[in-house]
């Protein structure tokens, strides 16, 4: 999941929030 945020810096915030919510 963290790798996704790193791979997509454009949506790091959204991915981070989604990851935390899902994780």
JSON list of C-alpha atoms in Angstrom, two decimals:
[
{"chain": "A", "resi": 1, "resn": "UNK", "atom": "CA", "xyz": [0.00, 0.00, 0.00]},
{"chain": "A", "resi": 2, "resn": "UNK", "atom": "CA", "xyz": [2.79, 2.40, 0.92]},
{"chain": "A", "resi": 3, "resn": "UNK", "atom": "CA", "xyz": [4.48, 1.50, -2.36]},
{"chain": "A", "resi": 4, "resn": "UNK", "atom": "CA", "xyz": [1.36, 2.66, -4.18]},
{"chain": "A", "resi": 5, "resn": "UNK", "atom": "CA", "xyz": [1.59, 6.09, -2.59]},
{"chain": "A", "resi": 6, "resn": "UNK", "atom": "CA", "xyz": [5.29, 6.27, -3.45]},
{"chain": "A", "resi": 7, "resn": "UNK", "atom": "CA", "xyz": [4.61, 5.18, -7.01]},
{"chain": "A", "resi": 8, "resn": "UNK", "atom": "CA", "xyz": [1.81, 7.73, -7.34]},
{"chain": "A", "resi": 9, "resn": "UNK", "atom": "CA", "xyz": [3.06, 11.00, -5.83]},
{"chain": "A", "resi": 10, "resn": "UNK", "atom": "CA", "xyz": [0.30, 12.80, -7.74]},
{"chain": "A", "resi": 11, "resn": "UNK", "atom": "CA", "xyz": [-2.30, 11.24, -5.47]},
{"chain": "A", "resi": 12, "resn": "UNK", "atom": "CA", "xyz": [-0.14, 10.53, -2.46]},
{"chain": "A", "resi": 13, "resn": "UNK", "atom": "CA", "xyz": [-2.59, 12.27, -0.13]},
{"chain": "A", "resi": 14, "resn": "UNK", "atom": "CA", "xyz": [-5.66, 10.49, -1.45]},
{"chain": "A", "resi": 15, "resn": "UNK", "atom": "CA", "xyz": [-3.84, 7.17, -1.59]},
{"chain": "A", "resi": 16, "resn": "UNK", "atom": "CA", "xyz": [-2.53, 7.69, 1.92]},
{"chain": "A", "resi": 17, "resn": "UNK", "atom": "CA", "xyz": [-5.98, 8.43, 3.29]},
{"chain": "A", "resi": 18, "resn": "UNK", "atom": "CA", "xyz": [-7.49, 5.49, 1.42]},
{"chain": "A", "resi": 19, "resn": "UNK", "atom": "CA", "xyz": [-4.67, 3.24, 2.59]},
{"chain": "A", "resi": 20, "resn": "UNK", "atom": "CA", "xyz": [-5.07, 4.25, 6.21]},
{"chain": "A", "resi": 21, "resn": "UNK", "atom": "CA", "xyz": [-8.83, 3.80, 5.98]},
{"chain": "A", "resi": 22, "resn": "UNK", "atom": "CA", "xyz": [-8.46, 0.42, 4.31]},
{"chain": "A", "resi": 23, "resn": "UNK", "atom": "CA", "xyz": [-5.42, -0.69, 6.26]}
]
